[in-house]
Amino acid sequence: LMKFIMLVNGYDQQTMSFVAPVLITEWGVDRSVISYYVLSASMVGMAIGSIGLGWLGDRIGRRKSYIVCIAFLFIGSLLSAYSNNVVEIVTWRLVTGIGLGGVTPLCATLVSEWTPRHVRSVAVACAVVAVPLGGMLGAMVAQWIIPAYGWRMIFFIGAALPLFFFVVAWFLLPESPRFLAQHPAGR
């Protein structure tokens, strides 16, 4: 489950690089505007998410916080698909970035807490390596999707995948054993 969600994370991290050339042409904006503002919004969101959602995970549980991250990915990607200008896409990429920032550290924490010590580092590495693989898969999908269906479909896919995994995680993702040990009332 974690590996698949990390693949989605990698896909969502790279979506702007897939659609930026089309937006530059379609919206008639300078490349530097897309590069600076839109890509920076994702990075700022990632910083907020990695700190804020990690903190939230310590308070309400890693499972709940991880599911919140997935919800941010869904909402940010879905609303990015409906963007009509730079301000809107900056806003929604910031939201997406918050989810992106929280997913990786929470994934590493959950995987490490559920994995036996002798294979822990390998298990975490296998989950995290899915991020660049997701970006690579996204690039292959984008080559086909954008010419056939337009740039918005990239974000619709980027919303559908987190929505699917939101539902799966809601039912199948267990809470961190360390969190449960520290918060026995939260079981």
mmCIF file with all atom_site columns, C-alpha atoms in Angstrom:
data_model
loop_
_atom_site.group_PDB
_atom_site.id
_atom_site.type_symbol
_atom_site.label_atom_id
_atom_site.label_alt_id
_atom_site.label_comp_id
_atom_site.label_asym_id
_atom_site.label_entity_id
_atom_site.label_seq_id
_atom_site.pdbx_PDB_ins_code
_atom_site.Cartn_x
_atom_site.Cartn_y
_atom_site.Cartn_z
_atom_site.occupancy
_atom_site.B_iso_or_equiv
_atom_site.pdbx_formal_charge
_atom_site.auth_seq_id
_atom_site.auth_comp_id
_atom_site.auth_asym_id
_atom_site.auth_atom_id
_atom_site.pdbx_PDB_model_num
ATOM 1   C CA . LEU A 1 1   ? 0.000   0.000  0.000   1.00 0.00 ? 1   LEU A CA 1
ATOM 2   C CA . MET A 1 2   ? 2.785   2.421  0.935   1.00 0.00 ? 2   MET A CA 1
ATOM 3   C CA . LYS A 1 3   ? 4.687   1.740  -2.278  1.00 0.00 ? 3   LYS A CA 1
ATOM 4   C CA . PHE A 1 4   ? 1.627   2.454  -4.398  1.00 0.00 ? 4   PHE A CA 1
ATOM 5   C CA . ILE A 1 5   ? 0.877   5.668  -2.522  1.00 0.00 ? 5   ILE A CA 1
ATOM 6   C CA . MET A 1 6   ? 4.514   6.723  -2.950  1.00 0.00 ? 6   MET A CA 1
ATOM 7   C CA . LEU A 1 7   ? 4.189   6.075  -6.709  1.00 0.00 ? 7   LEU A CA 1
ATOM 8   C CA . VAL A 1 8   ? 1.219   8.452  -6.699  1.00 0.00 ? 8   VAL A CA 1
ATOM 9   C CA . ASN A 1 9   ? 3.291   10.926 -4.688  1.00 0.00 ? 9   ASN A CA 1
ATOM 10  C CA . GLY A 1 10  ? 5.998   10.822 -7.369  1.00 0.00 ? 10  GLY A CA 1
ATOM 11  C CA . TYR A 1 11  ? 3.413   11.293 -10.097 1.00 0.00 ? 11  TYR A CA 1
ATOM 12  C CA . ASP A 1 12  ? 1.876   14.296 -8.323  1.00 0.00 ? 12  ASP A CA 1
ATOM 13  C CA . GLN A 1 13  ? 5.293   15.841 -7.677  1.00 0.00 ? 13  GLN A CA 1
ATOM 14  C CA . GLN A 1 14  ? 6.030   15.879 -11.404 1.00 0.00 ? 14  GLN A CA 1
ATOM 15  C CA . THR A 1 15  ? 2.661   16.907 -12.852 1.00 0.00 ? 15  THR A CA 1
ATOM 16  C CA . MET A 1 16  ? 3.619   20.539 -13.303 1.00 0.00 ? 16  MET A CA 1
ATOM 17  C CA . SER A 1 17  ? 6.678   19.610 -15.329 1.00 0.00 ? 17  SER A CA 1
ATOM 18  C CA . PHE A 1 18  ? 4.365   17.695 -17.672 1.00 0.00 ? 18  PHE A CA 1
ATOM 19  C CA . VAL A 1 19  ? 1.808   20.488 -18.120 1.00 0.00 ? 19  VAL A CA 1
ATOM 20  C CA . ALA A 1 20  ? 3.980   23.619 -17.831 1.00 0.00 ? 20  ALA A CA 1
ATOM 21  C CA . PRO A 1 21  ? 4.812   23.860 -21.565 1.00 0.00 ? 21  PRO A CA 1
ATOM 22  C CA . VAL A 1 22  ? 1.115   23.625 -22.456 1.00 0.00 ? 22  VAL A CA 1
ATOM 23  C CA . LEU A 1 23  ? 0.118   26.234 -19.863 1.00 0.00 ? 23  LEU A CA 1
ATOM 24  C CA . ILE A 1 24  ? 2.761   28.652 -21.089 1.00 0.00 ? 24  ILE A CA 1
ATOM 25  C CA . THR A 1 25  ? 1.251   28.486 -24.551 1.00 0.00 ? 25  THR A CA 1
ATOM 26  C CA . GLU A 1 26  ? -2.421  28.251 -23.578 1.00 0.00 ? 26  GLU A CA 1
ATOM 27  C CA . TRP A 1 27  ? -2.361  30.984 -20.944 1.00 0.00 ? 27  TRP A CA 1
ATOM 28  C CA . GLY A 1 28  ? 0.198   33.145 -22.713 1.00 0.00 ? 28  GLY A CA 1
ATOM 29  C CA . VAL A 1 29  ? 2.397   33.512 -19.642 1.00 0.00 ? 29  VAL A CA 1
ATOM 30  C CA . ASP A 1 30  ? 6.140   33.731 -19.455 1.00 0.00 ? 30  ASP A CA 1
ATOM 31  C CA . ARG A 1 31  ? 8.004   30.537 -18.646 1.00 0.00 ? 31  ARG A CA 1
ATOM 32  C CA . SER A 1 32  ? 9.585   32.218 -15.601 1.00 0.00 ? 32  SER A CA 1
ATOM 33  C CA . VAL A 1 33  ? 6.126   32.849 -14.094 1.00 0.00 ? 33  VAL A CA 1
ATOM 34  C CA . ILE A 1 34  ? 5.270   29.160 -14.249 1.00 0.00 ? 34  ILE A CA 1
ATOM 35  C CA . SER A 1 35  ? 8.747   28.114 -13.144 1.00 0.00 ? 35  SER A CA 1
ATOM 36  C CA . TYR A 1 36  ? 9.001   30.516 -10.251 1.00 0.00 ? 36  TYR A CA 1
ATOM 37  C CA . TYR A 1 37  ? 5.509   30.859 -8.836  1.00 0.00 ? 37  TYR A CA 1
ATOM 38  C CA . VAL A 1 38  ? 3.861   27.536 -9.598  1.00 0.00 ? 38  VAL A CA 1
ATOM 39  C CA . LEU A 1 39  ? 6.830   25.308 -8.880  1.00 0.00 ? 39  LEU A CA 1
ATOM 40  C CA . SER A 1 40  ? 7.710   27.364 -5.806  1.00 0.00 ? 40  SER A CA 1
ATOM 41  C CA . ALA A 1 41  ? 4.170   26.953 -4.500  1.00 0.00 ? 41  ALA A CA 1
ATOM 42  C CA . SER A 1 42  ? 4.585   23.181 -4.541  1.00 0.00 ? 42  SER A CA 1
ATOM 43  C CA . MET A 1 43  ? 7.905   23.439 -2.714  1.00 0.00 ? 43  MET A CA 1
ATOM 44  C CA . VAL A 1 44  ? 6.516   25.816 -0.076  1.00 0.00 ? 44  VAL A CA 1
ATOM 45  C CA . GLY A 1 45  ? 3.571   23.463 0.385   1.00 0.00 ? 45  GLY A CA 1
ATOM 46  C CA . MET A 1 46  ? 5.957   20.542 0.800   1.00 0.00 ? 46  MET A CA 1
ATOM 47  C CA . ALA A 1 47  ? 7.825   22.404 3.542   1.00 0.00 ? 47  ALA A CA 1
ATOM 48  C CA . ILE A 1 48  ? 4.571   23.190 5.326   1.00 0.00 ? 48  ILE A CA 1
ATOM 49  C CA . GLY A 1 49  ? 3.328   19.624 4.923   1.00 0.00 ? 49  GLY A CA 1
ATOM 50  C CA . SER A 1 50  ? 6.486   17.915 6.092   1.00 0.00 ? 50  SER A CA 1
ATOM 51  C CA . ILE A 1 51  ? 6.521   19.927 9.310   1.00 0.00 ? 51  ILE A CA 1
ATOM 52  C CA . GLY A 1 52  ? 2.795   20.365 9.910   1.00 0.00 ? 52  GLY A CA 1
ATOM 53  C CA . LEU A 1 53  ? 1.580   16.909 9.014   1.00 0.00 ? 53  LEU A CA 1
ATOM 54  C CA . GLY A 1 54  ? 4.464   15.239 10.834  1.00 0.00 ? 54  GLY A CA 1
ATOM 55  C CA . TRP A 1 55  ? 3.499   17.227 13.923  1.00 0.00 ? 55  TRP A CA 1
ATOM 56  C CA . LEU A 1 56  ? -0.134  16.266 13.355  1.00 0.00 ? 56  LEU A CA 1
ATOM 57  C CA . GLY A 1 57  ? 0.892   12.620 13.117  1.00 0.00 ? 57  GLY A CA 1
ATOM 58  C CA . ASP A 1 58  ? 2.408   12.839 16.587  1.00 0.00 ? 58  ASP A CA 1
ATOM 59  C CA . ARG A 1 59  ? -0.859  14.282 17.925  1.00 0.00 ? 59  ARG A CA 1
ATOM 60  C CA . ILE A 1 60  ? -3.686  12.376 16.199  1.00 0.00 ? 60  ILE A CA 1
ATOM 61  C CA . GLY A 1 61  ? -1.834  9.324  14.904  1.00 0.00 ? 61  GLY A CA 1
ATOM 62  C CA . ARG A 1 62  ? 0.303   8.607  11.882  1.00 0.00 ? 62  ARG A CA 1
ATOM 63  C CA . ARG A 1 63  ? -2.495  6.742  10.115  1.00 0.00 ? 63  ARG A CA 1
ATOM 64  C CA . LYS A 1 64  ? -4.939  9.659  10.367  1.00 0.00 ? 64  LYS A CA 1
ATOM 65  C CA . SER A 1 65  ? -2.264  12.166 9.403   1.00 0.00 ? 65  SER A CA 1
ATOM 66  C CA . TYR A 1 66  ? -1.251  10.032 6.401   1.00 0.00 ? 66  TYR A CA 1
ATOM 67  C CA . ILE A 1 67  ? -4.872  9.884  5.271   1.00 0.00 ? 67  ILE A CA 1
ATOM 68  C CA . VAL A 1 68  ? -5.056  13.678 5.602   1.00 0.00 ? 68  VAL A CA 1
ATOM 69  C CA . CYS A 1 69  ? -1.997  13.883 3.307   1.00 0.00 ? 69  CYS A CA 1
ATOM 70  C CA . ILE A 1 70  ? -3.741  11.761 0.717   1.00 0.00 ? 70  ILE A CA 1
ATOM 71  C CA . ALA A 1 71  ? -6.806  14.029 0.973   1.00 0.00 ? 71  ALA A CA 1
ATOM 72  C CA . PHE A 1 72  ? -4.586  17.063 0.288   1.00 0.00 ? 72  PHE A CA 1
ATOM 73  C CA . LEU A 1 73  ? -3.213  15.294 -2.811  1.00 0.00 ? 73  LEU A CA 1
ATOM 74  C CA . PHE A 1 74  ? -6.731  14.579 -4.040  1.00 0.00 ? 74  PHE A CA 1
ATOM 75  C CA . ILE A 1 75  ? -8.124  18.067 -3.415  1.00 0.00 ? 75  ILE A CA 1
ATOM 76  C CA . GLY A 1 76  ? -5.069  19.908 -4.745  1.00 0.00 ? 76  GLY A CA 1
ATOM 77  C CA . SER A 1 77  ? -4.873  17.854 -7.928  1.00 0.00 ? 77  SER A CA 1
ATOM 78  C CA . LEU A 1 78  ? -8.603  17.970 -8.582  1.00 0.00 ? 78  LEU A CA 1
ATOM 79  C CA . LEU A 1 79  ? -8.799  21.728 -8.205  1.00 0.00 ? 79  LEU A CA 1
ATOM 80  C CA . SER A 1 80  ? -5.576  22.196 -10.225 1.00 0.00 ? 80  SER A CA 1
ATOM 81  C CA . ALA A 1 81  ? -7.462  20.592 -13.115 1.00 0.00 ? 81  ALA A CA 1
ATOM 82  C CA . TYR A 1 82  ? -10.055 23.370 -12.923 1.00 0.00 ? 82  TYR A CA 1
ATOM 83  C CA . SER A 1 83  ? -7.508  26.210 -12.777 1.00 0.00 ? 83  SER A CA 1
ATOM 84  C CA . ASN A 1 84  ? -7.896  28.962 -15.343 1.00 0.00 ? 84  ASN A CA 1
ATOM 85  C CA . ASN A 1 85  ? -5.004  31.239 -14.403 1.00 0.00 ? 85  ASN A CA 1
ATOM 86  C CA . VAL A 1 86  ? -1.691  31.367 -12.583 1.00 0.00 ? 86  VAL A CA 1
ATOM 87  C CA . VAL A 1 87  ? -3.144  32.477 -9.235  1.00 0.00 ? 87  VAL A CA 1
ATOM 88  C CA . GLU A 1 88  ? -5.530  29.525 -9.135  1.00 0.00 ? 88  GLU A CA 1
ATOM 89  C CA . ILE A 1 89  ? -2.938  26.929 -10.059 1.00 0.00 ? 89  ILE A CA 1
ATOM 90  C CA . VAL A 1 90  ? -0.444  28.402 -7.573  1.00 0.00 ? 90  VAL A CA 1
ATOM 91  C CA . THR A 1 91  ? -3.074  28.057 -4.848  1.00 0.00 ? 91  THR A CA 1
ATOM 92  C CA . TRP A 1 92  ? -3.926  24.464 -5.705  1.00 0.00 ? 92  TRP A CA 1
ATOM 93  C CA . ARG A 1 93  ? -0.310  23.412 -6.192  1.00 0.00 ? 93  ARG A CA 1
ATOM 94  C CA . LEU A 1 94  ? 0.379   24.797 -2.704  1.00 0.00 ? 94  LEU A CA 1
ATOM 95  C CA . VAL A 1 95  ? -2.415  22.563 -1.369  1.00 0.00 ? 95  VAL A CA 1
ATOM 96  C CA . THR A 1 96  ? -1.023  19.595 -3.297  1.00 0.00 ? 96  THR A CA 1
ATOM 97  C CA . GLY A 1 97  ? 2.449   20.387 -1.964  1.00 0.00 ? 97  GLY A CA 1
ATOM 98  C CA . ILE A 1 98  ? 1.199   20.182 1.608   1.00 0.00 ? 98  ILE A CA 1
ATOM 99  C CA . GLY A 1 99  ? 0.094   16.613 0.965   1.00 0.00 ? 99  GLY A CA 1
ATOM 100 C CA . LEU A 1 100 ? 3.306   15.807 -0.884  1.00 0.00 ? 100 LEU A CA 1
ATOM 101 C CA . GLY A 1 101 ? 5.392   17.108 1.992   1.00 0.00 ? 101 GLY A CA 1
ATOM 102 C CA . GLY A 1 102 ? 3.658   14.971 4.572   1.00 0.00 ? 102 GLY A CA 1
ATOM 103 C CA . VAL A 1 103 ? 3.429   11.713 2.643   1.00 0.00 ? 103 VAL A CA 1
ATOM 104 C CA . THR A 1 104 ? 7.126   10.804 2.476   1.00 0.00 ? 104 THR A CA 1
ATOM 105 C CA . PRO A 1 105 ? 8.134   11.272 6.134   1.00 0.00 ? 105 PRO A CA 1
ATOM 106 C CA . LEU A 1 106 ? 4.925   9.671  7.379   1.00 0.00 ? 106 LEU A CA 1
ATOM 107 C CA . CYS A 1 107 ? 5.415   6.753  4.997   1.00 0.00 ? 107 CYS A CA 1
ATOM 108 C CA . ALA A 1 108 ? 8.969   6.272  6.230   1.00 0.00 ? 108 ALA A CA 1
ATOM 109 C CA . THR A 1 109 ? 7.755   6.385  9.828   1.00 0.00 ? 109 THR A CA 1
ATOM 110 C CA . LEU A 1 110 ? 4.908   3.935  9.290   1.00 0.00 ? 110 LEU A CA 1
ATOM 111 C CA . VAL A 1 111 ? 7.017   1.500  7.292   1.00 0.00 ? 111 VAL A CA 1
ATOM 112 C CA . SER A 1 112 ? 9.864   1.614  9.803   1.00 0.00 ? 112 SER A CA 1
ATOM 113 C CA . GLU A 1 113 ? 7.527   1.108  12.750  1.00 0.00 ? 113 GLU A CA 1
ATOM 114 C CA . TRP A 1 114 ? 5.824   -1.898 11.150  1.00 0.00 ? 114 TRP A CA 1
ATOM 115 C CA . THR A 1 115 ? 8.967   -3.561 9.775   1.00 0.00 ? 115 THR A CA 1
ATOM 116 C CA . PRO A 1 116 ? 11.320  -5.855 11.706  1.00 0.00 ? 116 PRO A CA 1
ATOM 117 C CA . ARG A 1 117 ? 14.604  -4.150 12.546  1.00 0.00 ? 117 ARG A CA 1
ATOM 118 C CA . HIS A 1 118 ? 16.784  -6.424 10.361  1.00 0.00 ? 118 HIS A CA 1
ATOM 119 C CA . VAL A 1 119 ? 14.981  -5.364 7.136   1.00 0.00 ? 119 VAL A CA 1
ATOM 120 C CA . ARG A 1 120 ? 13.795  -1.909 8.180   1.00 0.00 ? 120 ARG A CA 1
ATOM 121 C CA . SER A 1 121 ? 16.236  0.185  6.117   1.00 0.00 ? 121 SER A CA 1
ATOM 122 C CA . VAL A 1 122 ? 15.555  -1.879 2.986   1.00 0.00 ? 122 VAL A CA 1
ATOM 123 C CA . ALA A 1 123 ? 11.788  -1.637 3.475   1.00 0.00 ? 123 ALA A CA 1
ATOM 124 C CA . VAL A 1 124 ? 11.910  2.146  3.894   1.00 0.00 ? 124 VAL A CA 1
ATOM 125 C CA . ALA A 1 125 ? 14.213  2.487  0.870   1.00 0.00 ? 125 ALA A CA 1
ATOM 126 C CA . CYS A 1 126 ? 11.866  0.363  -1.250  1.00 0.00 ? 126 CYS A CA 1
ATOM 127 C CA . ALA A 1 127 ? 8.918   2.569  -0.320  1.00 0.00 ? 127 ALA A CA 1
ATOM 128 C CA . VAL A 1 128 ? 10.749  5.859  -0.888  1.00 0.00 ? 128 VAL A CA 1
ATOM 129 C CA . VAL A 1 129 ? 12.283  4.777  -4.213  1.00 0.00 ? 129 VAL A CA 1
ATOM 130 C CA . ALA A 1 130 ? 8.727   4.584  -5.534  1.00 0.00 ? 130 ALA A CA 1
ATOM 131 C CA . VAL A 1 131 ? 8.664   8.417  -5.674  1.00 0.00 ? 131 VAL A CA 1
ATOM 132 C CA . PRO A 1 132 ? 11.017  8.777  -8.665  1.00 0.00 ? 132 PRO A CA 1
ATOM 133 C CA . LEU A 1 133 ? 9.418   5.717  -10.260 1.00 0.00 ? 133 LEU A CA 1
ATOM 134 C CA . GLY A 1 134 ? 6.038   7.459  -10.014 1.00 0.00 ? 134 GLY A CA 1
ATOM 135 C CA . GLY A 1 135 ? 7.498   10.512 -11.715 1.00 0.00 ? 135 GLY A CA 1
ATOM 136 C CA . MET A 1 136 ? 8.890   8.345  -14.517 1.00 0.00 ? 136 MET A CA 1
ATOM 137 C CA . LEU A 1 137 ? 5.570   6.571  -14.986 1.00 0.00 ? 137 LEU A CA 1
ATOM 138 C CA . GLY A 1 138 ? 3.853   9.943  -15.006 1.00 0.00 ? 138 GLY A CA 1
ATOM 139 C CA . ALA A 1 139 ? 6.125   11.164 -17.782 1.00 0.00 ? 139 ALA A CA 1
ATOM 140 C CA . MET A 1 140 ? 5.217   8.140  -19.878 1.00 0.00 ? 140 MET A CA 1
ATOM 141 C CA . VAL A 1 141 ? 1.502   8.695  -19.221 1.00 0.00 ? 141 VAL A CA 1
ATOM 142 C CA . ALA A 1 142 ? 1.760   12.431 -19.969 1.00 0.00 ? 142 ALA A CA 1
ATOM 143 C CA . GLN A 1 143 ? 3.269   11.811 -23.406 1.00 0.00 ? 143 GLN A CA 1
ATOM 144 C CA . TRP A 1 144 ? 0.099   10.040 -24.396 1.00 0.00 ? 144 TRP A CA 1
ATOM 145 C CA . ILE A 1 145 ? -2.559  11.793 -22.296 1.00 0.00 ? 145 ILE A CA 1
ATOM 146 C CA . ILE A 1 146 ? -1.786  15.469 -22.966 1.00 0.00 ? 146 ILE A CA 1
ATOM 147 C CA . PRO A 1 147 ? -1.987  15.288 -26.786 1.00 0.00 ? 147 PRO A CA 1
ATOM 148 C CA . ALA A 1 148 ? -5.090  13.092 -26.672 1.00 0.00 ? 148 ALA A CA 1
ATOM 149 C CA . TYR A 1 149 ? -7.035  14.578 -23.736 1.00 0.00 ? 149 TYR A CA 1
ATOM 150 C CA . GLY A 1 150 ? -5.357  17.830 -22.722 1.00 0.00 ? 150 GLY A CA 1
ATOM 151 C CA . TRP A 1 151 ? -3.375  18.984 -19.703 1.00 0.00 ? 151 TRP A CA 1
ATOM 152 C CA . ARG A 1 152 ? -6.317  18.921 -17.297 1.00 0.00 ? 152 ARG A CA 1
ATOM 153 C CA . MET A 1 153 ? -6.527  15.127 -17.594 1.00 0.00 ? 153 MET A CA 1
ATOM 154 C CA . ILE A 1 154 ? -3.069  14.867 -15.996 1.00 0.00 ? 154 ILE A CA 1
ATOM 155 C CA . PHE A 1 155 ? -4.515  16.469 -12.867 1.00 0.00 ? 155 PHE A CA 1
ATOM 156 C CA . PHE A 1 156 ? -7.703  14.402 -13.025 1.00 0.00 ? 156 PHE A CA 1
ATOM 157 C CA . ILE A 1 157 ? -5.529  11.280 -12.977 1.00 0.00 ? 157 ILE A CA 1
ATOM 158 C CA . GLY A 1 158 ? -3.513  12.890 -10.182 1.00 0.00 ? 158 GLY A CA 1
ATOM 159 C CA . ALA A 1 159 ? -6.783  13.267 -8.245  1.00 0.00 ? 159 ALA A CA 1
ATOM 160 C CA . ALA A 1 160 ? -8.320  9.878  -9.038  1.00 0.00 ? 160 ALA A CA 1
ATOM 161 C CA . LEU A 1 161 ? -5.330  7.902  -7.788  1.00 0.00 ? 161 LEU A CA 1
ATOM 162 C CA . PRO A 1 162 ? -5.193  9.563  -4.342  1.00 0.00 ? 162 PRO A CA 1
ATOM 163 C CA . LEU A 1 163 ? -8.973  9.250  -4.034  1.00 0.00 ? 163 LEU A CA 1
ATOM 164 C CA . PHE A 1 164 ? -8.708  5.509  -4.653  1.00 0.00 ? 164 PHE A CA 1
ATOM 165 C CA . PHE A 1 165 ? -5.878  5.127  -2.141  1.00 0.00 ? 165 PHE A CA 1
ATOM 166 C CA . PHE A 1 166 ? -7.691  7.355  0.363   1.00 0.00 ? 166 PHE A CA 1
ATOM 167 C CA . VAL A 1 167 ? -10.499 4.800  0.438   1.00 0.00 ? 167 VAL A CA 1
ATOM 168 C CA . VAL A 1 168 ? -8.102  1.845  0.564   1.00 0.00 ? 168 VAL A CA 1
ATOM 169 C CA . ALA A 1 169 ? -6.010  3.435  3.339   1.00 0.00 ? 169 ALA A CA 1
ATOM 170 C CA . TRP A 1 170 ? -9.131  4.321  5.304   1.00 0.00 ? 170 TRP A CA 1
ATOM 171 C CA . PHE A 1 171 ? -10.000 0.638  5.568   1.00 0.00 ? 171 PHE A CA 1
ATOM 172 C CA . LEU A 1 172 ? -6.640  -1.138 5.428   1.00 0.00 ? 172 LEU A CA 1
ATOM 173 C CA . LEU A 1 173 ? -3.901  1.117  6.805   1.00 0.00 ? 173 LEU A CA 1
ATOM 174 C CA . PRO A 1 174 ? -3.092  0.198  10.401  1.00 0.00 ? 174 PRO A CA 1
ATOM 175 C CA . GLU A 1 175 ? -2.011  2.717  13.008  1.00 0.00 ? 175 GLU A CA 1
ATOM 176 C CA . SER A 1 176 ? 1.613   2.901  14.006  1.00 0.00 ? 176 SER A CA 1
ATOM 177 C CA . PRO A 1 177 ? 2.365   0.491  16.863  1.00 0.00 ? 177 PRO A CA 1
ATOM 178 C CA . ARG A 1 178 ? 4.575   3.091  18.526  1.00 0.00 ? 178 ARG A CA 1
ATOM 179 C CA . PHE A 1 179 ? 1.771   5.668  18.466  1.00 0.00 ? 179 PHE A CA 1
ATOM 180 C CA . LEU A 1 180 ? -0.666  3.104  19.887  1.00 0.00 ? 180 LEU A CA 1
ATOM 181 C CA . ALA A 1 181 ? 1.804   2.238  22.662  1.00 0.00 ? 181 ALA A CA 1
ATOM 182 C CA . GLN A 1 182 ? 2.213   5.920  23.543  1.00 0.00 ? 182 GLN A CA 1
ATOM 183 C CA . HIS A 1 183 ? -1.533  6.669  23.334  1.00 0.00 ? 183 HIS A CA 1
ATOM 184 C CA . PRO A 1 184 ? -3.388  3.604  24.607  1.00 0.00 ? 184 PRO A CA 1
ATOM 185 C CA . ALA A 1 185 ? -6.657  5.554  24.885  1.00 0.00 ? 185 ALA A CA 1
ATOM 186 C CA . GLY A 1 186 ? -6.529  6.264  21.125  1.00 0.00 ? 186 GLY A CA 1
ATOM 187 C CA . ARG A 1 187 ? -7.008  2.614  20.156  1.00 0.00 ? 187 ARG A CA 1
#
